[in-house]
Amino acid sequence: GAGVSQSPSNKVTEKGKDVELRCDPISGHTALYWYRQSLGQGLEFLIYFQGNSAPDKSGLPSDRFSAERTGGSVSTLTIQRTQQEDSAVYLCASSLVGTSGRTDTQYFGPGTRLTVL
Amino acid sequence: GQQVMQIPQYQHVQEGEDFTTYCNSSTTLSNIQWYKQRPGGHPVFLIQLVKSGEVKKQKRLTFQFGEAKKNSSLHITATQTTDVGTYFCADQTGANNLFFGTGTRLTVIP
């Protein structure tokens, strides 16, 4: 079946502009995550959605960052008034929730490479 | 919050040599997941370790979870050029999100 998809694959924007990044998780996966990966760095957790529960926003770096997940499926990560330090690859992942209530393997999308000029 | 330290940050090996990366935490881990990210690619799940002292093998890869569940290792025997990439451990303790280590970037010299 289809994996996690993300769009666009690349986004170049000017400083100060808003951007929207989209993630389509694997069908049936109730958990969805957003991560950020700067060049040569590890993965930085941003936000986590699980079913209808309130999202865990503890990783969002500033109030310029927000995310929504409509209908428990597609998610959009919005960055307002982009700054050069926002340049990174933004990765989305989805997973099932195991019977113990813990998440299963995370399946990653190909990412969106954001460049802020 | 959880802090997962991964060493070394970089490793260059000759093809055929062995390679090991270590993941350490100051707190007891619930479970550890390992991911591989090829250059230019996205992380791909390799394995999950849950039990104290657990050892799992995948062909030339051996994964180990420490007895105290505070560390984990990934060992690759006789590296090949296809092993090139960054290997991440991820800690899932408490909440449902994963905390990724900084990764070890492996370069294999033919």
PDB file of C-alpha atoms in Angstrom:
ATOM      1  CA  GLY A   1       0.000   0.000   0.000  1.00  0.00           C
ATOM      2  CA  ALA A   2       0.972   3.645  -0.188  1.00  0.00           C
ATOM      3  CA  GLY A   3       3.396   5.019   2.341  1.00  0.00           C
ATOM      4  CA  VAL A   4       3.493   8.413   3.975  1.00  0.00           C
ATOM      5  CA  SER A   5       3.509  11.200   1.419  1.00  0.00           C
ATOM      6  CA  GLN A   6       4.507  14.810   1.848  1.00  0.00           C
ATOM      7  CA  SER A   7       4.166  17.869  -0.320  1.00  0.00           C
ATOM      8  CA  PRO A   8       5.809  19.864  -1.623  1.00  0.00           C
ATOM      9  CA  SER A   9       9.113  18.013  -1.806  1.00  0.00           C
ATOM     10  CA  ASN A  10      10.980  21.303  -1.993  1.00  0.00           C
ATOM     11  CA  LYS A  11       9.923  24.792  -0.993  1.00  0.00           C
ATOM     12  CA  VAL A  12      11.931  27.966  -1.415  1.00  0.00           C
ATOM     13  CA  THR A  13      10.484  31.064   0.184  1.00  0.00           C
ATOM     14  CA  GLU A  14      11.488  34.546   1.162  1.00  0.00           C
ATOM     15  CA  LYS A  15      12.044  35.579   4.723  1.00  0.00           C
ATOM     16  CA  GLY A  16       8.820  36.779   6.304  1.00  0.00           C
ATOM     17  CA  LYS A  17       6.485  34.727   4.125  1.00  0.00           C
ATOM     18  CA  ASP A  18       4.176  32.019   5.462  1.00  0.00           C
ATOM     19  CA  VAL A  19       4.480  28.406   4.298  1.00  0.00           C
ATOM     20  CA  GLU A  20       2.265  25.336   4.562  1.00  0.00           C
ATOM     21  CA  LEU A  21       3.609  21.812   4.475  1.00  0.00           C
ATOM     22  CA  ARG A  22       1.326  18.848   3.953  1.00  0.00           C
ATOM     23  CA  CYS A  23       1.480  15.266   5.186  1.00  0.00           C
ATOM     24  CA  ASP A  24      -0.694  12.332   4.119  1.00  0.00           C
ATOM     25  CA  PRO A  25      -0.196   9.483   6.599  1.00  0.00           C
ATOM     26  CA  ILE A  26      -0.642   5.796   5.942  1.00  0.00           C
ATOM     27  CA  SER A  27      -4.334   4.940   5.937  1.00  0.00           C
ATOM     28  CA  GLY A  28      -5.451   3.661   9.314  1.00  0.00           C
ATOM     29  CA  HIS A  29      -2.533   5.107  11.250  1.00  0.00           C
ATOM     30  CA  THR A  30      -3.921   7.101  14.152  1.00  0.00           C
ATOM     31  CA  ALA A  31      -0.638   8.642  15.271  1.00  0.00           C
ATOM     32  CA  LEU A  32       1.090  11.375  13.256  1.00  0.00           C
ATOM     33  CA  TYR A  33       4.332  13.176  14.015  1.00  0.00           C
ATOM     34  CA  TRP A  34       6.222  16.126  12.635  1.00  0.00           C
ATOM     35  CA  TYR A  35      10.000  16.372  12.953  1.00  0.00           C
ATOM     36  CA  ARG A  36      12.591  18.832  11.753  1.00  0.00           C
ATOM     37  CA  GLN A  37      16.054  17.891  10.601  1.00  0.00           C
ATOM     38  CA  SER A  38      18.626  20.587  10.012  1.00  0.00           C
ATOM     39  CA  LEU A  39      21.548  19.843   7.729  1.00  0.00           C
ATOM     40  CA  GLY A  40      23.729  17.128   9.251  1.00  0.00           C
ATOM     41  CA  GLN A  41      21.754  17.104  12.477  1.00  0.00           C
ATOM     42  CA  GLY A  42      19.479  14.645  14.239  1.00  0.00           C
ATOM     43  CA  LEU A  43      15.724  14.620  14.259  1.00  0.00           C
ATOM     44  CA  GLU A  44      13.985  17.271  16.340  1.00  0.00           C
ATOM     45  CA  PHE A  45      10.473  16.422  17.510  1.00  0.00           C
ATOM     46  CA  LEU A  46       7.918  19.152  16.770  1.00  0.00           C
ATOM     47  CA  ILE A  47       4.362  17.919  17.356  1.00  0.00           C
ATOM     48  CA  TYR A  48       2.388  14.709  17.807  1.00  0.00           C
ATOM     49  CA  PHE A  49      -1.248  13.904  17.004  1.00  0.00           C
ATOM     50  CA  GLN A  50      -3.033  10.832  18.333  1.00  0.00           C
ATOM     51  CA  GLY A  51      -6.610  10.220  17.290  1.00  0.00           C
ATOM     52  CA  ASN A  52      -8.969  12.836  18.692  1.00  0.00           C
ATOM     53  CA  SER A  53      -6.752  13.699  21.638  1.00  0.00           C
ATOM     54  CA  ALA A  54      -5.262  17.150  22.070  1.00  0.00           C
ATOM     55  CA  PRO A  55      -1.942  17.274  20.204  1.00  0.00           C
ATOM     56  CA  ASP A  56       1.383  17.273  22.015  1.00  0.00           C
ATOM     57  CA  LYS A  57       2.866  20.602  20.907  1.00  0.00           C
ATOM     58  CA  SER A  58       5.802  20.538  23.289  1.00  0.00           C
ATOM     59  CA  GLY A  59       8.387  20.483  20.503  1.00  0.00           C
ATOM     60  CA  LEU A  60       7.229  23.516  18.547  1.00  0.00           C
ATOM     61  CA  PRO A  61      10.123  26.033  18.659  1.00  0.00           C
ATOM     62  CA  SER A  62       8.009  29.191  18.621  1.00  0.00           C
ATOM     63  CA  ASP A  63       4.461  30.477  18.209  1.00  0.00           C
ATOM     64  CA  ARG A  64       5.160  30.965  14.513  1.00  0.00           C
ATOM     65  CA  PHE A  65       4.770  27.214  14.149  1.00  0.00           C
ATOM     66  CA  SER A  66       1.375  25.517  14.193  1.00  0.00           C
ATOM     67  CA  ALA A  67      -0.118  22.301  12.890  1.00  0.00           C
ATOM     68  CA  GLU A  68      -3.532  20.877  12.244  1.00  0.00           C
ATOM     69  CA  ARG A  69      -4.813  17.430  11.516  1.00  0.00           C
ATOM     70  CA  THR A  70      -8.188  17.419   9.835  1.00  0.00           C
ATOM     71  CA  GLY A  71     -10.484  14.424  10.060  1.00  0.00           C
ATOM     72  CA  GLY A  72      -7.808  12.380  11.768  1.00  0.00           C
ATOM     73  CA  SER A  73      -5.889  11.998   8.535  1.00  0.00           C
ATOM     74  CA  VAL A  74      -4.089  14.732   6.577  1.00  0.00           C
ATOM     75  CA  SER A  75      -1.951  17.149   8.542  1.00  0.00           C
ATOM     76  CA  THR A  76      -0.672  20.604   7.699  1.00  0.00           C
ATOM     77  CA  LEU A  77       2.318  22.250   9.353  1.00  0.00           C
ATOM     78  CA  THR A  78       2.248  26.037   9.024  1.00  0.00           C
ATOM     79  CA  ILE A  79       5.198  28.309   9.609  1.00  0.00           C
ATOM     80  CA  GLN A  80       4.361  32.000   9.767  1.00  0.00           C
ATOM     81  CA  ARG A  81       6.812  34.820   9.061  1.00  0.00           C
ATOM     82  CA  THR A  82       9.559  32.392   8.115  1.00  0.00           C
ATOM     83  CA  GLN A  83      13.109  33.042   9.244  1.00  0.00           C
ATOM     84  CA  GLN A  84      16.355  31.766   7.750  1.00  0.00           C
ATOM     85  CA  GLU A  85      16.885  29.474  10.728  1.00  0.00           C
ATOM     86  CA  ASP A  86      13.666  27.680   9.754  1.00  0.00           C
ATOM     87  CA  SER A  87      15.506  26.199   6.757  1.00  0.00           C
ATOM     88  CA  ALA A  88      15.534  22.439   7.245  1.00  0.00           C
ATOM     89  CA  VAL A  89      13.942  19.206   6.087  1.00  0.00           C
ATOM     90  CA  TYR A  90      10.543  18.730   7.687  1.00  0.00           C
ATOM     91  CA  LEU A  91       9.679  15.072   8.112  1.00  0.00           C
ATOM     92  CA  CYS A  92       6.291  13.588   8.829  1.00  0.00           C
ATOM     93  CA  ALA A  93       5.793  10.105  10.249  1.00  0.00           C
ATOM     94  CA  SER A  94       2.764   8.014  11.079  1.00  0.00           C
ATOM     95  CA  SER A  95       2.207   4.909  13.144  1.00  0.00           C
ATOM     96  CA  LEU A  96      -0.381   2.640  14.652  1.00  0.00           C
ATOM     97  CA  VAL A  97      -0.904   2.652  18.376  1.00  0.00           C
ATOM     98  CA  GLY A  98      -0.063  -0.721  19.892  1.00  0.00           C
ATOM     99  CA  THR A  99      -2.325  -2.699  22.147  1.00  0.00           C
ATOM    100  CA  SER A 100      -0.380  -1.450  25.149  1.00  0.00           C
ATOM    101  CA  GLY A 101      -1.279   2.087  24.142  1.00  0.00           C
ATOM    102  CA  ARG A 102       2.242   2.792  22.957  1.00  0.00           C
ATOM    103  CA  THR A 103       3.011   3.723  19.403  1.00  0.00           C
ATOM    104  CA  ASP A 104       4.316   1.175  16.963  1.00  0.00           C
ATOM    105  CA  THR A 105       6.997   1.618  14.332  1.00  0.00           C
ATOM    106  CA  GLN A 106       7.038   5.063  12.794  1.00  0.00           C
ATOM    107  CA  TYR A 107       6.957   5.230   9.007  1.00  0.00           C
ATOM    108  CA  PHE A 108       8.516   8.361   7.619  1.00  0.00           C
ATOM    109  CA  GLY A 109       7.587  10.370   4.577  1.00  0.00           C
ATOM    110  CA  PRO A 110      10.231  11.654   2.149  1.00  0.00           C
ATOM    111  CA  GLY A 111      10.236  15.077   3.766  1.00  0.00           C
ATOM    112  CA  THR A 112       9.871  18.648   2.569  1.00  0.00           C
ATOM    113  CA  ARG A 113      13.090  20.588   2.137  1.00  0.00           C
ATOM    114  CA  LEU A 114      12.406  24.187   3.144  1.00  0.00           C
ATOM    115  CA  THR A 115      14.818  26.929   2.177  1.00  0.00           C
ATOM    116  CA  VAL A 116      14.227  30.428   3.489  1.00  0.00           C
ATOM    117  CA  LEU A 117      16.167  33.075   1.597  1.00  0.00           C
TER     118      LEU A 117
ATOM    119  CA  GLY B   1      12.941  15.781  29.169  1.00  0.00           C
ATOM    120  CA  GLN B   2      14.678  12.670  27.968  1.00  0.00           C
ATOM    121  CA  GLN B   3      18.182  13.014  26.630  1.00  0.00           C
ATOM    122  CA  VAL B   4      19.595  10.299  24.461  1.00  0.00           C
ATOM    123  CA  MET B   5      23.275  10.572  23.693  1.00  0.00           C
ATOM    124  CA  GLN B   6      24.724   8.709  20.749  1.00  0.00           C
ATOM    125  CA  ILE B   7      28.410   8.054  20.078  1.00  0.00           C
ATOM    126  CA  PRO B   8      30.421   8.351  18.010  1.00  0.00           C
ATOM    127  CA  GLN B   9      29.061  11.201  15.927  1.00  0.00           C
ATOM    128  CA  TYR B  10      31.045  10.082  12.886  1.00  0.00           C
ATOM    129  CA  GLN B  11      32.791   6.838  11.968  1.00  0.00           C
ATOM    130  CA  HIS B  12      34.889   6.004   8.950  1.00  0.00           C
ATOM    131  CA  VAL B  13      35.709   2.352   8.382  1.00  0.00           C
ATOM    132  CA  GLN B  14      37.346   0.303   5.667  1.00  0.00           C
ATOM    133  CA  GLU B  15      34.968  -2.033   3.908  1.00  0.00           C
ATOM    134  CA  GLY B  16      35.025  -5.328   5.760  1.00  0.00           C
ATOM    135  CA  GLU B  17      35.739  -3.795   9.165  1.00  0.00           C
ATOM    136  CA  ASP B  18      33.225  -3.907  11.979  1.00  0.00           C
ATOM    137  CA  PHE B  19      31.285  -0.884  13.252  1.00  0.00           C
ATOM    138  CA  THR B  20      29.488  -0.139  16.504  1.00  0.00           C
ATOM    139  CA  THR B  21      27.350   2.792  17.595  1.00  0.00           C
ATOM    140  CA  TYR B  22      26.214   3.351  21.162  1.00  0.00           C
ATOM    141  CA  CYS B  23      23.135   4.984  22.580  1.00  0.00           C
ATOM    142  CA  ASN B  24      23.141   6.110  26.230  1.00  0.00           C
ATOM    143  CA  SER B  25      20.545   7.624  28.508  1.00  0.00           C
ATOM    144  CA  SER B  26      20.650   9.008  32.032  1.00  0.00           C
ATOM    145  CA  THR B  27      17.196   7.582  32.688  1.00  0.00           C
ATOM    146  CA  THR B  28      15.769   4.087  32.323  1.00  0.00           C
ATOM    147  CA  LEU B  29      14.380   3.538  28.869  1.00  0.00           C
ATOM    148  CA  SER B  30      11.088   1.870  28.125  1.00  0.00           C
ATOM    149  CA  ASN B  31      12.112   0.703  24.691  1.00  0.00           C
ATOM    150  CA  ILE B  32      14.639   1.586  22.041  1.00  0.00           C
ATOM    151  CA  GLN B  33      14.070   1.794  18.330  1.00  0.00           C
ATOM    152  CA  TRP B  34      16.840   1.961  15.737  1.00  0.00           C
ATOM    153  CA  TYR B  35      16.545   3.728  12.381  1.00  0.00           C
ATOM    154  CA  LYS B  36      18.810   4.038   9.348  1.00  0.00           C
ATOM    155  CA  GLN B  37      18.849   7.072   7.119  1.00  0.00           C
ATOM    156  CA  ARG B  38      20.652   6.815   3.806  1.00  0.00           C
ATOM    157  CA  PRO B  39      22.243  10.003   2.443  1.00  0.00           C
ATOM    158  CA  GLY B  40      19.456  12.162   1.029  1.00  0.00           C
ATOM    159  CA  GLY B  41      16.791   9.769   2.288  1.00  0.00           C
ATOM    160  CA  HIS B  42      14.449   9.568   5.226  1.00  0.00           C
ATOM    161  CA  PRO B  43      14.726   7.429   8.367  1.00  0.00           C
ATOM    162  CA  VAL B  44      13.721   3.800   7.975  1.00  0.00           C
ATOM    163  CA  PHE B  45      12.858   1.627  10.944  1.00  0.00           C
ATOM    164  CA  LEU B  46      15.271  -1.219  11.655  1.00  0.00           C
ATOM    165  CA  ILE B  47      14.263  -2.802  14.949  1.00  0.00           C
ATOM    166  CA  GLN B  48      12.726  -2.313  18.396  1.00  0.00           C
ATOM    167  CA  LEU B  49      14.168  -3.593  21.675  1.00  0.00           C
ATOM    168  CA  VAL B  50      11.967  -3.851  24.741  1.00  0.00           C
ATOM    169  CA  LYS B  51      13.410  -6.327  27.243  1.00  0.00           C
ATOM    170  CA  SER B  52      16.400  -5.874  29.516  1.00  0.00           C
ATOM    171  CA  GLY B  53      19.463  -7.552  28.015  1.00  0.00           C
ATOM    172  CA  GLU B  54      17.649  -8.261  24.761  1.00  0.00           C
ATOM    173  CA  VAL B  55      19.776  -9.126  21.733  1.00  0.00           C
ATOM    174  CA  LYS B  56      18.381  -9.230  18.217  1.00  0.00           C
ATOM    175  CA  LYS B  57      20.128  -9.968  14.944  1.00  0.00           C
ATOM    176  CA  GLN B  58      19.397  -9.009  11.367  1.00  0.00           C
ATOM    177  CA  LYS B  59      21.977 -10.617   9.092  1.00  0.00           C
ATOM    178  CA  ARG B  60      25.192  -8.675   9.825  1.00  0.00           C
ATOM    179  CA  LEU B  61      23.499  -6.302  12.295  1.00  0.00           C
ATOM    180  CA  THR B  62      23.346  -7.078  16.015  1.00  0.00           C
ATOM    181  CA  PHE B  63      21.251  -4.931  18.339  1.00  0.00           C
ATOM    182  CA  GLN B  64      21.584  -5.044  22.102  1.00  0.00           C
ATOM    183  CA  PHE B  65      19.658  -3.489  24.988  1.00  0.00           C
ATOM    184  CA  GLY B  66      21.575  -3.050  28.216  1.00  0.00           C
ATOM    185  CA  GLU B  67      20.712  -4.965  31.370  1.00  0.00           C
ATOM    186  CA  ALA B  68      19.831  -1.730  33.154  1.00  0.00           C
ATOM    187  CA  LYS B  69      17.907  -0.486  30.102  1.00  0.00           C
ATOM    188  CA  LYS B  70      19.956   2.694  30.005  1.00  0.00           C
ATOM    189  CA  ASN B  71      21.977   1.940  26.913  1.00  0.00           C
ATOM    190  CA  SER B  72      21.804   0.181  23.601  1.00  0.00           C
ATOM    191  CA  SER B  73      24.197  -0.673  20.815  1.00  0.00           C
ATOM    192  CA  LEU B  74      24.132  -1.504  17.139  1.00  0.00           C
ATOM    193  CA  HIS B  75      27.010  -3.567  15.784  1.00  0.00           C
ATOM    194  CA  ILE B  76      27.622  -4.223  12.106  1.00  0.00           C
ATOM    195  CA  THR B  77      29.963  -7.058  11.186  1.00  0.00           C
ATOM    196  CA  ALA B  78      32.068  -6.820   8.033  1.00  0.00           C
ATOM    197  CA  THR B  79      30.684  -3.536   6.767  1.00  0.00           C
ATOM    198  CA  GLN B  80      29.712  -3.085   3.145  1.00  0.00           C
ATOM    199  CA  THR B  81      29.313   0.084   1.113  1.00  0.00           C
ATOM    200  CA  THR B  82      25.545  -0.387   1.308  1.00  0.00           C
ATOM    201  CA  ASP B  83      25.770   0.194   5.073  1.00  0.00           C
ATOM    202  CA  VAL B  84      26.596   3.862   4.512  1.00  0.00           C
ATOM    203  CA  GLY B  85      24.207   6.226   6.240  1.00  0.00           C
ATOM    204  CA  THR B  86      23.271   7.694   9.587  1.00  0.00           C
ATOM    205  CA  TYR B  87      22.045   5.375  12.300  1.00  0.00           C
ATOM    206  CA  PHE B  88      19.674   6.817  14.886  1.00  0.00           C
ATOM    207  CA  CYS B  89      18.456   5.352  18.119  1.00  0.00           C
ATOM    208  CA  ALA B  90      15.146   6.601  19.466  1.00  0.00           C
ATOM    209  CA  ASP B  91      13.834   6.392  22.994  1.00  0.00           C
ATOM    210  CA  GLN B  92      10.173   5.887  23.700  1.00  0.00           C
ATOM    211  CA  THR B  93       9.683   6.462  27.399  1.00  0.00           C
ATOM    212  CA  GLY B  94       6.623   7.894  29.101  1.00  0.00           C
ATOM    213  CA  ALA B  95       4.795   9.727  26.363  1.00  0.00           C
ATOM    214  CA  ASN B  96       4.043   8.337  22.952  1.00  0.00           C
ATOM    215  CA  ASN B  97       6.558  10.355  21.013  1.00  0.00           C
ATOM    216  CA  LEU B  98      10.086   9.264  20.286  1.00  0.00           C
ATOM    217  CA  PHE B  99      13.200  11.151  21.275  1.00  0.00           C
ATOM    218  CA  PHE B 100      15.901  10.633  18.713  1.00  0.00           C
ATOM    219  CA  GLY B 101      19.600  10.479  19.419  1.00  0.00           C
ATOM    220  CA  THR B 102      21.925  12.705  17.417  1.00  0.00           C
ATOM    221  CA  GLY B 103      22.851   9.837  15.127  1.00  0.00           C
ATOM    222  CA  THR B 104      26.106   8.248  14.007  1.00  0.00           C
ATOM    223  CA  ARG B 105      27.138   8.916  10.452  1.00  0.00           C
ATOM    224  CA  LEU B 106      28.883   5.892   8.980  1.00  0.00           C
ATOM    225  CA  THR B 107      31.199   6.144   5.996  1.00  0.00           C
ATOM    226  CA  VAL B 108      32.494   2.935   4.450  1.00  0.00           C
ATOM    227  CA  ILE B 109      35.664   3.250   2.392  1.00  0.00           C
ATOM    228  CA  PRO B 110      35.813   0.708  -0.445  1.00  0.00           C
TER     229      PRO B 110
END
